[in-house]
Amino acid sequence: MPITSSAKKALKRDLVLTERNAYFKVAMKRAIKALRKGVLAKLEKVELQGLLVQAYQAIDKAAKRNIVHKNNAARKKSRLAVSINKVV
C-alpha cells in the first residue's frame, strides 16, 4: 500500500487511467472482431465498409492514446483492409 500522499494520488490516478485504457482497448478488439465475423459471414460490401470505418476509428483512438503503438495500429488497419479486399 502507498504510504506518502503523492503515492496515494499516483495510485488513484493509475487506477483511473488503467480503466480508461482498458475501455479503448476492448472497444478496438470488439470492432476488429465484428469486422472479421462480417468477413467470414460474407456480408455485403456496404456493410463491410461500415464495419471497416468503425474498426479504423477504434484503432486510431487507441493509437492516439498510446494504448497500441502507431505501427501496430497501421499493421492492424492494413491487414483488415486486405481481408476485406479478398472478399469483395
Tab-separated table of C-alpha atoms in Angstrom:
chain	number	residue	atom	x	y	z
A	1	MET	CA	0.000	0.000	0.000
A	2	PRO	CA	1.192	3.533	-0.680
A	3	ILE	CA	2.474	5.462	2.298
A	4	THR	CA	3.125	9.014	1.142
A	5	SER	CA	0.322	11.243	-0.052
A	6	SER	CA	1.876	11.558	-3.500
A	7	ALA	CA	1.994	7.756	-3.803
A	8	LYS	CA	-1.687	7.581	-2.819
A	9	LYS	CA	-2.566	10.124	-5.503
A	10	ALA	CA	-0.457	8.255	-8.056
A	11	LEU	CA	-2.254	5.008	-7.224
A	12	LYS	CA	-5.639	6.678	-7.647
A	13	ARG	CA	-4.566	8.171	-10.983
A	14	ASP	CA	-3.169	4.832	-12.177
A	15	LEU	CA	-6.451	3.069	-11.427
A	16	VAL	CA	-8.419	5.647	-13.422
A	17	LEU	CA	-6.006	5.526	-16.354
A	18	THR	CA	-5.931	1.722	-16.357
A	19	GLU	CA	-9.709	1.606	-16.554
A	20	ARG	CA	-9.780	4.183	-19.342
A	21	ASN	CA	-7.096	2.344	-21.330
A	22	ALA	CA	-8.983	-0.925	-20.931
A	23	TYR	CA	-12.132	0.711	-22.338
A	24	PHE	CA	-10.394	1.798	-25.539
A	25	LYS	CA	-8.510	-1.480	-25.934
A	26	VAL	CA	-11.711	-3.532	-25.562
A	27	ALA	CA	-13.560	-1.215	-27.958
A	28	MET	CA	-10.813	-1.745	-30.532
A	29	LYS	CA	-10.869	-5.509	-30.112
A	30	ARG	CA	-14.674	-5.634	-30.405
A	31	ALA	CA	-14.639	-3.574	-33.598
A	32	ILE	CA	-11.977	-5.800	-35.138
A	33	LYS	CA	-13.814	-8.947	-34.104
A	34	ALA	CA	-17.097	-7.642	-35.566
A	35	LEU	CA	-15.371	-6.917	-38.870
A	36	ARG	CA	-13.744	-10.351	-39.005
A	37	LYS	CA	-17.085	-12.018	-38.298
A	38	GLY	CA	-18.607	-9.955	-41.092
A	39	VAL	CA	-15.894	-11.094	-43.482
A	40	LEU	CA	-16.496	-14.730	-42.555
A	41	ALA	CA	-20.258	-14.259	-42.948
A	42	LYS	CA	-19.608	-12.678	-46.371
A	43	LEU	CA	-21.697	-9.576	-45.711
A	44	GLU	CA	-22.486	-7.006	-48.390
A	45	LYS	CA	-19.744	-4.600	-49.447
A	46	VAL	CA	-21.552	-1.606	-47.929
A	47	GLU	CA	-21.927	-3.322	-44.556
A	48	LEU	CA	-18.277	-4.340	-44.544
A	49	GLN	CA	-17.212	-0.780	-45.375
A	50	GLY	CA	-19.231	0.485	-42.411
A	51	LEU	CA	-17.619	-2.055	-40.109
A	52	LEU	CA	-14.204	-1.138	-41.511
A	53	VAL	CA	-14.776	2.540	-40.731
A	54	GLN	CA	-15.767	1.682	-37.160
A	55	ALA	CA	-12.699	-0.526	-36.751
A	56	TYR	CA	-10.419	2.199	-38.147
A	57	GLN	CA	-11.874	4.731	-35.717
A	58	ALA	CA	-11.394	2.424	-32.744
A	59	ILE	CA	-7.819	1.574	-33.774
A	60	ASP	CA	-6.946	5.243	-34.345
A	61	LYS	CA	-8.342	6.242	-30.945
A	62	ALA	CA	-6.285	3.532	-29.244
A	63	ALA	CA	-3.149	4.610	-31.122
A	64	LYS	CA	-3.748	8.273	-30.306
A	65	ARG	CA	-3.832	7.417	-26.606
A	66	ASN	CA	-0.701	5.201	-26.843
A	67	ILE	CA	-2.637	2.067	-25.950
A	68	VAL	CA	-1.190	0.431	-29.046
A	69	HIS	CA	1.895	1.604	-30.927
A	70	LYS	CA	1.238	3.613	-34.095
A	71	ASN	CA	2.949	0.979	-36.245
A	72	ASN	CA	0.866	-1.746	-34.605
A	73	ALA	CA	-2.255	0.269	-35.431
A	74	ALA	CA	-1.120	0.732	-39.037
A	75	ARG	CA	-0.457	-3.003	-39.353
A	76	LYS	CA	-3.895	-3.873	-37.960
A	77	LYS	CA	-5.610	-1.459	-40.354
A	78	SER	CA	-3.643	-2.774	-43.309
A	79	ARG	CA	-4.470	-6.395	-42.559
A	80	LEU	CA	-8.160	-5.598	-42.126
A	81	ALA	CA	-8.221	-3.816	-45.474
A	82	VAL	CA	-6.523	-6.768	-47.153
A	83	SER	CA	-9.022	-9.196	-45.642
A	84	ILE	CA	-11.930	-7.141	-46.954
A	85	ASN	CA	-10.405	-6.780	-50.414
A	86	LYS	CA	-10.089	-10.563	-50.674
A	87	VAL	CA	-13.813	-10.988	-50.017
A	88	VAL	CA	-15.189	-8.088	-52.038
